[in-house]
Coordinates of N, CA and C in Angstrom, one line a residue:
M1 N -19.8 101.7 18.2 CA -20.1 101.4 19.6 C -19.9 102.7 20.4
F2 N -18.9 103.5 20.0 CA -18.6 104.7 20.8 C -19.8 105.7 20.6
D3 N -20.3 105.8 19.3 CA -21.4 106.7 19.1 C -22.6 106.3 19.9
F4 N -22.9 105.0 20.0 CA -24.0 104.5 20.7 C -23.9 104.8 22.2
A5 N -22.6 104.7 22.7 CA -22.3 105.0 24.1 C -22.6 106.4 24.4
L6 N -22.2 107.3 23.5 CA -22.5 108.7 23.7 C -24.0 109.0 23.7
L7 N -24.7 108.4 22.8 CA -26.1 108.6 22.8 C -26.8 108.0 24.0
A8 N -26.3 106.9 24.6 CA -26.8 106.4 25.8 C -26.7 107.4 27.0
V9 N -25.5 108.0 27.0 CA -25.2 109.0 28.1 C -26.2 110.2 27.9
A10 N -26.3 110.6 26.6 CA -27.2 111.8 26.3 C -28.6 111.5 26.7
A11 N -29.1 110.2 26.5 CA -30.4 109.8 26.8 C -30.6 109.8 28.3
F12 N -29.6 109.3 29.1 CA -29.7 109.3 30.5 C -29.9 110.7 31.1
V13 N -29.0 111.6 30.6 CA -29.1 113.0 31.1 C -30.4 113.7 30.7
A14 N -30.8 113.4 29.4 CA -32.1 114.0 29.0 C -33.2 113.5 29.8
G15 N -33.2 112.2 30.2 CA -34.3 111.6 31.0 C -34.3 112.3 32.4
L16 N -33.1 112.5 33.0 CA -33.0 113.2 34.3 C -33.6 114.6 34.2
V17 N -33.1 115.4 33.3 CA -33.6 116.8 33.1 C -35.1 116.8 32.8
D18 N -35.5 116.0 31.9 CA -36.9 116.0 31.5 C -37.8 115.6 32.6
A19 N -37.4 114.8 33.5 CA -38.2 114.3 34.6 C -38.5 115.5 35.6
V20 N -37.5 116.4 35.7 CA -37.6 117.5 36.6 C -38.4 118.7 36.0
V21 N -37.9 119.2 34.9 CA -38.4 120.4 34.3 C -38.7 120.4 32.8
G22 N -38.5 119.2 32.2 CA -38.7 119.2 30.8 C -37.4 119.7 30.1
G23 N -37.4 119.7 28.8 CA -36.3 120.2 28.0 C -35.2 119.1 27.8
G24 N -35.6 117.9 28.0 CA -34.6 116.8 27.7 C -34.2 116.8 26.2
G25 N -35.1 117.2 25.3 CA -34.8 117.3 23.9 C -33.7 118.2 23.6
L26 N -33.4 119.1 24.4 CA -32.2 120.0 24.3 C -30.9 119.2 24.2
I27 N -30.9 118.1 25.0 CA -29.7 117.3 25.1 C -29.8 116.1 24.0
Q28 N -30.9 115.5 24.0 CA -31.0 114.3 23.2 C -31.1 114.5 21.7
I29 N -31.9 115.5 21.2 CA -32.0 115.7 19.8 C -30.7 116.2 19.1
P30 N -30.0 117.2 19.7 CA -28.8 117.6 19.1 C -27.8 116.4 19.0
A31 N -27.7 115.6 20.0 CA -26.8 114.4 20.0 C -27.1 113.5 18.9
M32 N -28.4 113.3 18.6 CA -28.8 112.4 17.6 C -28.5 113.0 16.2
F33 N -28.7 114.3 16.0 CA -28.5 114.9 14.8 C -26.9 114.9 14.5
A34 N -26.1 115.0 15.6 CA -24.7 115.0 15.4 C -24.2 113.6 15.0
M35 N -24.8 112.6 15.6 CA -24.3 111.2 15.3 C -24.9 110.7 13.9
F36 N -26.0 111.2 13.5 CA -26.6 110.8 12.2 C -26.9 112.0 11.3
P37 N -25.9 112.7 10.9 CA -26.1 113.9 10.1 C -26.8 113.7 8.7
R38 N -26.8 112.5 8.2 CA -27.4 112.2 6.9 C -28.8 111.6 7.1
E39 N -29.2 111.4 8.3 CA -30.5 110.8 8.5 C -31.6 111.8 8.3
V40 N -32.8 111.4 7.8 CA -33.9 112.3 7.6 C -34.3 112.8 9.0
P41 N -34.5 114.2 9.1 CA -34.8 114.8 10.4 C -36.1 114.2 11.0
A42 N -37.1 113.9 10.2 CA -38.3 113.3 10.8 C -38.1 112.0 11.5
T43 N -37.1 111.2 10.9 CA -36.8 109.9 11.5 C -36.1 110.0 12.8
L44 N -35.3 111.0 12.9 CA -34.6 111.3 14.2 C -35.6 111.8 15.3
L45 N -36.5 112.6 14.8 CA -37.5 113.2 15.8 C -38.4 112.0 16.2
G46 N -38.8 111.1 15.3 CA -39.6 110.0 15.7 C -38.9 109.1 16.7
T47 N -37.6 108.8 16.4 CA -36.8 108.0 17.3 C -36.7 108.6 18.7
N48 N -36.6 109.9 18.7 CA -36.5 110.7 20.0 C -37.8 110.5 20.7
K49 N -39.0 110.5 20.0 CA -40.3 110.3 20.7 C -40.4 109.0 21.3
L50 N -39.8 107.9 20.7 CA -39.9 106.6 21.2 C -39.2 106.5 22.6
A51 N -38.0 107.1 22.6 CA -37.2 107.1 23.9 C -37.9 107.9 24.9
A52 N -38.3 109.1 24.5 CA -38.9 110.1 25.5 C -40.2 109.6 26.0
M53 N -40.9 108.8 25.3 CA -42.2 108.3 25.7 C -42.0 107.4 27.0
F54 N -41.0 106.5 26.9 CA -40.8 105.7 28.1 C -40.3 106.4 29.3
G55 N -39.3 107.3 29.1 CA -38.8 108.1 30.2 C -39.9 109.0 30.9
T56 N -40.7 109.6 30.0 CA -41.7 110.5 30.6 C -42.8 109.7 31.3
A57 N -43.2 108.5 30.7 CA -44.2 107.7 31.4 C -43.8 107.2 32.7
V58 N -42.5 106.9 32.9 CA -42.0 106.4 34.2 C -42.0 107.6 35.2
A59 N -41.6 108.8 34.7 CA -41.7 110.0 35.6 C -43.1 110.3 36.0
A60 N -44.1 110.1 35.1 CA -45.5 110.4 35.4 C -46.0 109.5 36.4
V61 N -45.6 108.2 36.4 CA -46.1 107.2 37.4 C -45.5 107.6 38.7
K62 N -44.2 107.9 38.8 CA -43.5 108.2 40.0 C -44.1 109.5 40.7
Y63 N -44.4 110.5 39.9 CA -45.0 111.7 40.4 C -46.4 111.4 41.0
S64 N -47.2 110.6 40.2 CA -48.6 110.4 40.6 C -48.6 109.7 42.0
R65 N -47.6 109.0 42.4 CA -47.6 108.3 43.6 C -47.2 109.2 44.8
R66 N -46.6 110.3 44.5 CA -46.1 111.2 45.6 C -46.8 112.6 45.6
V67 N -47.3 113.0 44.4 CA -47.9 114.3 44.3 C -49.3 114.2 43.8
T68 N -50.2 115.0 44.4 CA -51.6 115.0 43.9 C -51.7 115.6 42.6
V69 N -52.0 114.8 41.6 CA -52.1 115.3 40.2 C -53.4 116.0 40.0
A70 N -53.4 117.2 39.4 CA -54.7 117.9 39.1 C -55.3 117.3 37.8
W71 N -56.0 116.2 38.0 CA -56.5 115.5 36.8 C -57.6 116.4 36.1
S72 N -58.2 117.3 36.8 CA -59.3 118.1 36.1 C -58.6 119.1 35.1
T73 N -57.3 119.3 35.3 CA -56.6 120.1 34.3 C -55.8 119.2 33.4
A74 N -55.1 118.3 34.0 CA -54.2 117.4 33.2 C -54.9 116.6 32.1
A75 N -56.1 116.0 32.5 CA -56.8 115.1 31.6 C -57.3 115.8 30.3
P76 N -58.0 117.0 30.4 CA -58.4 117.7 29.2 C -57.2 118.1 28.4
A77 N -56.2 118.6 29.0 CA -55.0 119.1 28.3 C -54.3 117.9 27.5
A78 N -54.3 116.7 28.2 CA -53.7 115.6 27.6 C -54.5 115.1 26.4
L79 N -55.8 115.1 26.5 CA -56.7 114.7 25.3 C -56.5 115.6 24.1
A80 N -56.5 116.9 24.4 CA -56.3 117.9 23.3 C -54.9 117.8 22.7
A81 N -53.9 117.6 23.6 CA -52.5 117.4 23.1 C -52.3 116.2 22.3
F82 N -53.0 115.1 22.7 CA -52.9 113.8 21.9 C -53.4 114.1 20.5
A83 N -54.5 114.8 20.3 CA -55.1 115.0 19.0 C -54.2 115.9 18.1
L84 N -53.7 117.0 18.7 CA -52.9 117.9 17.9 C -51.5 117.5 17.7
S85 N -51.0 116.7 18.6 CA -49.6 116.2 18.4 C -49.5 115.3 17.2
F86 N -50.5 114.6 16.9 CA -50.6 113.7 15.7 C -50.5 114.6 14.5
I87 N -51.3 115.7 14.5 CA -51.3 116.6 13.4 C -50.0 117.3 13.2
G88 N -49.4 117.7 14.3 CA -48.1 118.3 14.3 C -47.0 117.4 13.7
A89 N -47.0 116.1 14.1 CA -46.1 115.1 13.6 C -46.3 114.9 12.1
W90 N -47.6 114.8 11.6 CA -47.9 114.7 10.2 C -47.3 115.9 9.4
T91 N -47.5 117.1 10.0 CA -47.1 118.3 9.4 C -45.5 118.4 9.2
V92 N -44.8 117.9 10.2 CA -43.3 118.0 10.1 C -42.7 117.1 9.1
T93 N -43.5 116.1 8.6 CA -43.0 115.2 7.6 C -43.3 115.8 6.2
R94 N -43.9 117.0 6.2 CA -44.3 117.6 4.9 C -43.9 119.1 4.8
V95 N -43.7 119.8 5.9 CA -43.4 121.2 5.9 C -42.2 121.5 6.8
P96 N -41.2 122.2 6.3 CA -40.1 122.6 7.2 C -40.5 123.5 8.3
G97 N -39.9 123.3 9.5 CA -40.2 124.1 10.6 C -39.4 125.3 10.9
H98 N -38.8 125.9 9.8 CA -37.9 127.0 10.1 C -38.5 128.2 10.8
F99 N -39.7 128.5 10.5 CA -40.4 129.7 11.1 C -40.5 129.5 12.6
V100 N -41.0 128.3 13.0 CA -41.2 128.1 14.4 C -39.8 128.1 15.1
R101 N -38.8 127.5 14.5 CA -37.5 127.5 15.1 C -36.9 128.9 15.3
S102 N -37.2 129.8 14.4 CA -36.8 131.2 14.5 C -37.4 132.0 15.6
L103 N -38.7 131.7 15.9 CA -39.4 132.4 16.9 C -39.1 131.8 18.3
L104 N -38.6 130.6 18.4 CA -38.5 129.9 19.7 C -37.6 130.7 20.6
P105 N -36.4 131.2 20.2 CA -35.5 131.9 21.2 C -36.2 133.1 21.8
L106 N -37.0 133.8 21.1 CA -37.7 135.0 21.6 C -38.8 134.6 22.6
I107 N -39.5 133.5 22.3 CA -40.5 133.0 23.3 C -39.9 132.6 24.6
L108 N -38.8 131.9 24.4 CA -38.1 131.4 25.6 C -37.5 132.5 26.5
V109 N -37.0 133.6 25.9 CA -36.5 134.7 26.6 C -37.6 135.3 27.4
A110 N -38.8 135.5 26.8 CA -40.0 136.0 27.5 C -40.3 135.2 28.7
V111 N -40.3 133.8 28.5 CA -40.6 132.9 29.6 C -39.6 133.0 30.8
A112 N -38.3 133.1 30.4 CA -37.3 133.2 31.4 C -37.3 134.5 32.2
V113 N -37.5 135.6 31.5 CA -37.6 136.9 32.2 C -38.8 137.0 33.1
Y114 N -39.9 136.5 32.7 CA -41.1 136.5 33.5 C -41.0 135.7 34.7
T115 N -40.4 134.5 34.6 CA -40.2 133.6 35.7 C -39.2 134.1 36.7
Y116 N -38.2 134.7 36.2 CA -37.1 135.3 37.1 C -37.6 136.5 37.9
K117 N -38.4 137.3 37.2 CA -38.9 138.5 37.9 C -40.0 138.2 38.9
K118 N -40.8 137.2 38.7 CA -41.8 136.8 39.6 C -41.2 135.8 40.6
K119 N -40.6 136.3 41.6 CA -39.9 135.5 42.6 C -40.8 134.4 43.3
D120 N -42.1 134.8 43.5 CA -43.0 133.9 44.2 C -43.8 133.0 43.2
L121 N -43.5 133.1 41.9 CA -44.2 132.3 40.9 C -44.0 130.9 41.2
G122 N -45.0 130.1 41.4 CA -44.9 128.7 41.5 C -44.4 128.2 42.9
A123 N -44.4 129.1 43.9 CA -44.0 128.8 45.2 C -45.1 128.1 46.0
V124 N -46.3 128.5 45.7 CA -47.5 128.0 46.5 C -48.5 127.4 45.5
H125 N -49.0 126.3 45.8 CA -50.0 125.6 45.0 C -51.4 126.2 45.3
A126 N -51.9 127.0 44.4 CA -53.2 127.7 44.7 C -54.0 127.7 43.4
P127 N -54.6 126.6 43.0 CA -55.4 126.5 41.7 C -56.3 127.6 41.5
A128 N -56.2 128.2 40.3 CA -56.9 129.5 40.0 C -58.2 129.3 39.3
H129 N -58.5 128.1 38.8 CA -59.7 127.9 38.0 C -60.4 126.6 38.4
S130 N -61.6 126.5 38.0 CA -62.4 125.2 38.2 C -63.5 125.1 37.2
G131 N -64.1 123.9 37.1 CA -65.2 123.8 36.2 C -64.9 123.9 34.8
M132 N -65.9 124.4 34.0 CA -65.7 124.4 32.5 C -64.6 125.4 32.1
K133 N -64.4 126.5 32.8 CA -63.3 127.4 32.5 C -62.0 126.7 32.6
E134 N -61.8 125.9 33.6 CA -60.5 125.2 33.8 C -60.3 124.2 32.6
R135 N -61.4 123.4 32.3 CA -61.3 122.4 31.2 C -61.0 123.1 29.9
L136 N -61.7 124.1 29.5 CA -61.5 124.8 28.2 C -60.1 125.4 28.1
L137 N -59.6 126.0 29.2 CA -58.3 126.6 29.2 C -57.2 125.5 29.1
A138 N -57.5 124.4 29.8 CA -56.5 123.3 29.7 C -56.5 122.7 28.3
M139 N -57.6 122.6 27.6 CA -57.7 122.0 26.3 C -57.0 123.0 25.3
G140 N -57.2 124.3 25.5 CA -56.5 125.2 24.6 C -55.0 125.1 24.7
I141 N -54.5 125.1 25.9 CA -53.1 124.9 26.2 C -52.6 123.6 25.7
G142 N -53.3 122.5 25.9 CA -52.9 121.2 25.5 C -52.8 121.1 24.0
A143 N -53.8 121.7 23.3 CA -53.8 121.7 21.8 C -52.6 122.4 21.2
A144 N -52.3 123.6 21.7 CA -51.2 124.4 21.2 C -49.9 123.7 21.5
I145 N -49.7 123.2 22.7 CA -48.4 122.6 23.0 C -48.3 121.2 22.3
G146 N -49.4 120.5 22.2 CA -49.4 119.3 21.5 C -49.0 119.4 20.1
F147 N -49.5 120.4 19.4 CA -49.1 120.6 18.0 C -47.6 120.9 17.9
Y148 N -47.2 121.8 18.8 CA -45.8 122.2 18.8 C -44.9 121.0 19.0
D149 N -45.3 120.1 20.0 CA -44.5 119.0 20.3 C -44.4 118.0 19.2
G150 N -45.5 117.8 18.5 CA -45.4 116.9 17.3 C -44.6 117.5 16.2
F151 N -44.7 118.8 16.0 CA -44.1 119.4 14.9 C -42.6 119.7 15.1
F152 N -42.2 120.0 16.3 CA -40.8 120.3 16.6 C -40.3 119.7 17.9
G153 N -40.8 120.2 19.1 CA -40.6 119.5 20.3 C -39.7 120.0 21.4
P154 N -38.5 120.5 21.1 CA -37.6 120.9 22.3 C -38.3 121.9 23.2
G155 N -38.2 121.6 24.5 CA -38.8 122.6 25.4 C -40.2 122.4 25.8
T156 N -40.8 121.3 25.2 CA -42.3 121.1 25.4 C -42.6 121.0 26.9
G157 N -41.8 120.2 27.7 CA -42.1 120.0 29.1 C -41.9 121.3 29.8
S158 N -40.9 122.1 29.5 CA -40.7 123.4 30.1 C -41.8 124.4 29.9
F159 N -42.3 124.4 28.6 CA -43.5 125.3 28.3 C -44.7 124.9 29.1
L160 N -44.9 123.6 29.2 CA -46.1 123.1 29.9 C -46.0 123.5 31.4
I161 N -44.9 123.3 32.0 CA -44.7 123.7 33.4 C -45.0 125.2 33.6
F162 N -44.4 126.0 32.8 CA -44.6 127.4 32.9 C -46.1 127.8 32.7
L163 N -46.7 127.2 31.8 CA -48.2 127.5 31.5 C -49.0 127.1 32.7
F164 N -48.8 125.9 33.2 CA -49.5 125.4 34.4 C -49.3 126.3 35.6
V165 N -48.1 126.8 35.8 CA -47.8 127.7 36.9 C -48.5 129.0 36.7
R166 N -48.3 129.6 35.5 CA -48.8 130.9 35.2 C -50.3 131.1 35.1
F167 N -50.9 130.1 34.4 CA -52.4 130.3 34.2 C -53.3 129.5 35.1
F168 N -52.7 128.5 35.8 CA -53.5 127.7 36.7 C -53.2 127.8 38.2
G169 N -52.1 128.6 38.5 CA -51.7 128.8 39.9 C -51.1 127.6 40.6
F170 N -50.5 126.7 39.8 CA -49.9 125.5 40.4 C -48.5 125.9 40.9
D171 N -48.0 125.1 41.9 CA -46.6 125.3 42.3 C -45.8 124.5 41.2
F172 N -44.4 124.7 41.2 CA -43.6 124.1 40.2 C -43.7 122.5 40.3
L173 N -43.7 122.0 41.5 CA -43.7 120.5 41.6 C -45.0 119.9 41.0
S174 N -46.2 120.5 41.4 CA -47.5 120.0 40.9 C -47.6 120.3 39.4
A175 N -47.0 121.4 38.9 CA -47.0 121.7 37.4 C -46.2 120.6 36.7
S176 N -45.1 120.3 37.3 CA -44.2 119.3 36.6 C -44.9 117.9 36.6
A177 N -45.7 117.6 37.6 CA -46.4 116.3 37.6 C -47.5 116.3 36.5
A178 N -48.2 117.4 36.4 CA -49.3 117.5 35.4 C -48.7 117.5 34.0
A179 N -47.5 118.2 33.9 CA -46.9 118.3 32.5 C -46.5 116.9 32.0
K180 N -46.1 116.0 32.9 CA -45.7 114.7 32.5 C -46.8 113.9 31.9
I181 N -48.0 114.1 32.4 CA -49.2 113.4 31.9 C -49.5 113.9 30.5
V182 N -49.4 115.2 30.3 CA -49.7 115.8 28.9 C -48.6 115.4 28.0
N183 N -47.3 115.4 28.5 CA -46.2 115.0 27.6 C -46.3 113.6 27.1
V184 N -46.7 112.7 28.0 CA -46.9 111.3 27.6 C -47.9 111.2 26.4
A185 N -49.0 111.9 26.5 CA -50.0 111.9 25.5 C -49.4 112.4 24.2
C186 N -48.6 113.5 24.3 CA -48.0 114.0 23.1 C -47.1 113.0 22.4
N187 N -46.3 112.4 23.2 CA -45.3 111.4 22.7 C -45.9 110.2 22.0
I188 N -47.0 109.7 22.7 CA -47.7 108.5 22.1 C -48.3 108.9 20.8
S189 N -49.0 110.0 20.7 CA -49.7 110.4 19.5 C -48.7 110.6 18.4
A190 N -47.7 111.4 18.6 CA -46.7 111.7 17.5 C -46.0 110.4 17.1
L191 N -45.8 109.5 18.1 CA -45.1 108.2 17.8 C -46.0 107.3 16.8
I192 N -47.3 107.4 17.0 CA -48.2 106.6 16.1 C -47.9 107.0 14.7
W193 N -47.9 108.3 14.4 CA -47.6 108.8 13.0 C -46.2 108.5 12.5
F194 N -45.2 108.8 13.4 CA -43.9 108.5 12.9 C -43.7 107.0 12.7
G195 N -44.2 106.1 13.5 CA -44.1 104.7 13.3 C -44.8 104.3 12.0
Y196 N -46.0 104.8 11.8 CA -46.8 104.4 10.6 C -46.1 104.8 9.3
S197 N -45.5 106.0 9.4 CA -44.9 106.6 8.2 C -43.5 106.1 8.0
G198 N -43.0 105.2 8.9 CA -41.7 104.6 8.7 C -40.5 105.5 9.2
H199 N -40.8 106.6 9.9 CA -39.8 107.5 10.4 C -39.4 107.1 11.8
L200 N -38.8 106.0 12.0 CA -38.4 105.5 13.3 C -37.3 104.4 13.2
L201 N -36.3 104.6 14.1 CA -35.2 103.7 14.2 C -35.5 102.9 15.5
W202 N -36.1 101.8 15.4 CA -36.6 101.0 16.6 C -35.5 100.6 17.5
Q203 N -34.4 100.0 17.0 CA -33.4 99.5 17.9 C -32.7 100.6 18.7
L204 N -32.4 101.7 18.0 CA -31.8 102.9 18.6 C -32.7 103.5 19.6
G205 N -34.0 103.6 19.3 CA -35.0 104.2 20.1 C -35.2 103.5 21.4
L206 N -35.2 102.1 21.3 CA -35.4 101.3 22.5 C -34.1 101.3 23.4
L207 N -32.9 101.4 22.8 CA -31.7 101.5 23.6 C -31.7 102.8 24.4
M208 N -32.1 103.9 23.7 CA -32.1 105.2 24.4 C -33.3 105.2 25.4
A209 N -34.3 104.5 25.2 CA -35.5 104.4 26.1 C -35.0 103.9 27.5
V210 N -34.2 102.8 27.4 CA -33.7 102.2 28.7 C -32.9 103.3 29.5
C211 N -32.1 104.0 28.8 CA -31.2 105.0 29.4 C -32.1 106.2 29.9
Q212 N -33.1 106.5 29.2 CA -34.1 107.6 29.6 C -34.8 107.2 30.9
I213 N -35.2 106.0 30.9 CA -35.9 105.5 32.1 C -35.0 105.6 33.4
A214 N -33.7 105.2 33.2 CA -32.8 105.3 34.3 C -32.6 106.8 34.8
G215 N -32.5 107.7 33.8 CA -32.3 109.1 34.1 C -33.6 109.7 34.7
S216 N -34.7 109.2 34.2 CA -36.0 109.7 34.7 C -36.2 109.3 36.2
L217 N -35.8 108.1 36.6 CA -35.9 107.7 38.0 C -35.1 108.6 38.9
V218 N -33.9 108.9 38.4 CA -33.0 109.8 39.2 C -33.6 111.2 39.3
G219 N -34.0 111.7 38.2 CA -34.6 113.1 38.1 C -35.8 113.3 39.0
T220 N -36.7 112.3 38.9 CA -37.9 112.3 39.7 C -37.6 112.3 41.2
R221 N -36.7 111.5 41.6 CA -36.3 111.4 43.0 C -35.8 112.8 43.5
L222 N -34.9 113.4 42.7 CA -34.4 114.7 43.0 C -35.5 115.8 43.2
A223 N -36.4 115.8 42.2 CA -37.5 116.8 42.3 C -38.4 116.6 43.5
L224 N -38.7 115.3 43.8 CA -39.6 115.1 44.9 C -38.9 115.3 46.3
K225 N -37.6 115.1 46.3 CA -36.8 115.3 47.5 C -36.6 116.8 47.8
H226 N -36.4 117.6 46.8 CA -36.0 119.0 47.0 C -37.1 120.0 46.8
G227 N -38.2 119.6 46.2 CA -39.4 120.4 46.1 C -39.4 121.5 45.0
S228 N -40.4 122.4 45.1 CA -40.7 123.4 44.0 C -39.5 124.3 43.9
G229 N -38.8 124.7 44.9 CA -37.7 125.7 44.8 C -36.6 125.1 43.9
F230 N -36.3 123.9 44.1 CA -35.3 123.2 43.2 C -35.8 123.1 41.8
V231 N -37.0 122.8 41.6 CA -37.6 122.7 40.2 C -37.5 124.1 39.5
R232 N -37.9 125.1 40.3 CA -37.8 126.5 39.7 C -36.4 126.8 39.2
K233 N -35.4 126.6 40.1 CA -34.1 126.9 39.7 C -33.6 126.2 38.5
L234 N -33.8 124.9 38.5 CA -33.4 124.1 37.3 C -34.2 124.5 36.1
F235 N -35.4 124.9 36.3 CA -36.3 125.3 35.2 C -35.6 126.5 34.5
L236 N -35.1 127.5 35.3 CA -34.5 128.7 34.7 C -33.2 128.3 34.0
V237 N -32.4 127.4 34.6 CA -31.2 126.9 34.0 C -31.5 126.3 32.6
V238 N -32.4 125.4 32.6 CA -32.7 124.7 31.3 C -33.3 125.7 30.3
V239 N -34.2 126.6 30.7 CA -34.7 127.6 29.7 C -33.6 128.4 29.2
G240 N -32.6 128.8 30.0 CA -31.4 129.6 29.6 C -30.6 128.8 28.5
L241 N -30.4 127.6 28.8 CA -29.7 126.7 27.8 C -30.4 126.6 26.5
L242 N -31.8 126.4 26.6 CA -32.6 126.4 25.4 C -32.5 127.6 24.6
I243 N -32.4 128.8 25.3 CA -32.3 130.1 24.6 C -31.0 130.1 23.8
V244 N -29.9 129.7 24.4 CA -28.6 129.8 23.8 C -28.6 128.8 22.6
K245 N -29.1 127.6 22.8 CA -29.1 126.6 21.7 C -29.9 126.9 20.5
T246 N -31.2 127.4 20.8 CA -32.1 127.7 19.7 C -31.6 129.0 19.0
A247 N -31.1 129.9 19.7 CA -30.6 131.2 19.1 C -29.4 130.8 18.2
F248 N -28.5 130.0 18.7 CA -27.3 129.6 17.9 C -27.8 128.9 16.6
D249 N -28.7 128.0 16.7 CA -29.2 127.2 15.5 C -29.8 128.2 14.5
T250 N -30.6 129.2 15.0 CA -31.2 130.2 14.1 C -30.2 131.0 13.4
F251 N -29.2 131.5 14.1 CA -28.1 132.3 13.5 C -27.3 131.5 12.5
K252 N -27.0 130.3 12.8 CA -26.3 129.4 12.0 C -27.0 129.2 10.7
R253 N -28.3 128.9 10.8 CA -29.1 128.6 9.6 C -29.2 129.9 8.7
L254 N -29.3 131.1 9.3 CA -29.4 132.3 8.5 C -28.1 132.8 8.0
G255 N -27.0 132.1 8.4 CA -25.6 132.5 7.9 C -25.1 133.7 8.6
W256 N -25.5 134.0 9.8 CA -25.0 135.2 10.5 C -23.7 134.9 11.2

């Protein structure tokens, strides 16, 4: 019962953080691996998707009621992410993801440095693209992030927010709203494969889903109340923690 209580707390905090800037997997996935060290990794990733799907879906609904969602960007990205997330989930049940995990700290450092140096990045919502160019770019980003999310996952929401801010000219709050739409598509798609292949702990996933929803409601309220400046600051904090966590995992695996 104590283990389940710890996982419930981890899911609540993960839901809160994920609702604002993504990166909830930074909290939830390590907690699950620590509590179930002998479980198949794909099963834990699948269970994480079940919980995350509910938390992210609630955040998406809350954002859509208060923030104008850029559907012309979010919808094509979500469709591409749905298709590629399924392929990524299929791949992780067959191929180890060591290479991706090794590169992740370097990618995150680049994201953090760029965001920190560009003080005005994401401060103003000024969409930079429209028409076919917008849709094609959104599909490309959705496909890449979708595959990554199905294959590994931590930091997906943070990557989406950064890419929407950097390449589409969104402010951080609007980027977070669009990111939730894409993230829901990723989670549903990956969950279809994990469920079909039996890599899912239903009872644990549903318990954590309830806690994720509670955390998501709190996180969404904080983001909407404090705006893009708050989201940007928390984004940098979460990316920094992701760098430390993924770098530590990489060095540990290499025996350094």
